[in-house]
């Protein structure tokens, strides 16, 4: 079983690296695009604790977080506790891109960190796909959550 998991992790790492190199080979793409391409592969796969396949919260839902930094500008973007978004890294990268555009109206600073429902709405407004929260739950993550929920209930019932 461990050798099978190791092979799966080696595959996802290889696929992520290939996606990063491919993204950076595109004209006009930089390291940030490469990082996001690699992260999206992991977030989409279901084997990693990222995006689809993430561990469930105590309430039984997937809430994701991601943070990225642009090595050229030094700008960073991050999201936390965002549900219904498979690629939290795409939101974080979009926050960096928005900051690069400069100040907002009235001299306001663009956001660099967003959480929860606000991050989800911002993603929708910026054409980042959102989904039903249940669609991010893998059978393995659900089984693990049920196991830990039962164990916590047993502990809570003890005097």
Coordinates of C-alpha atoms in Angstrom, one line a residue, residues 63-64 79-85 91 114-125 130-131 133:
X63 CA -12.0 24.9 3.0
X64 CA -8.9 25.6 1.1
X79 CA -6.7 33.1 0.5
X80 CA -8.0 31.1 3.5
X81 CA -11.0 29.2 4.5
X82 CA -12.5 29.4 1.0
X83 CA -15.0 26.7 0.1
X84 CA -16.3 25.6 -3.3
X85 CA -13.0 26.6 -5.1
X91 CA -7.3 33.1 -6.5
X114 CA -9.0 37.3 1.5
X115 CA -11.0 34.6 3.4
X116 CA -14.2 32.7 3.4
X117 CA -17.2 33.8 1.4
X118 CA -15.6 37.1 0.4
X119 CA -12.8 35.2 -1.3
X120 CA -15.3 32.9 -3.0
X121 CA -17.3 35.9 -4.3
X122 CA -14.2 37.7 -5.4
X123 CA -13.2 34.6 -7.3
X124 CA -16.5 34.5 -9.2
X125 CA -16.2 38.2 -10.0
X130 CA -16.3 27.9 -8.3
X131 CA -18.2 24.7 -7.6
X133 CA -18.7 22.4 -2.0

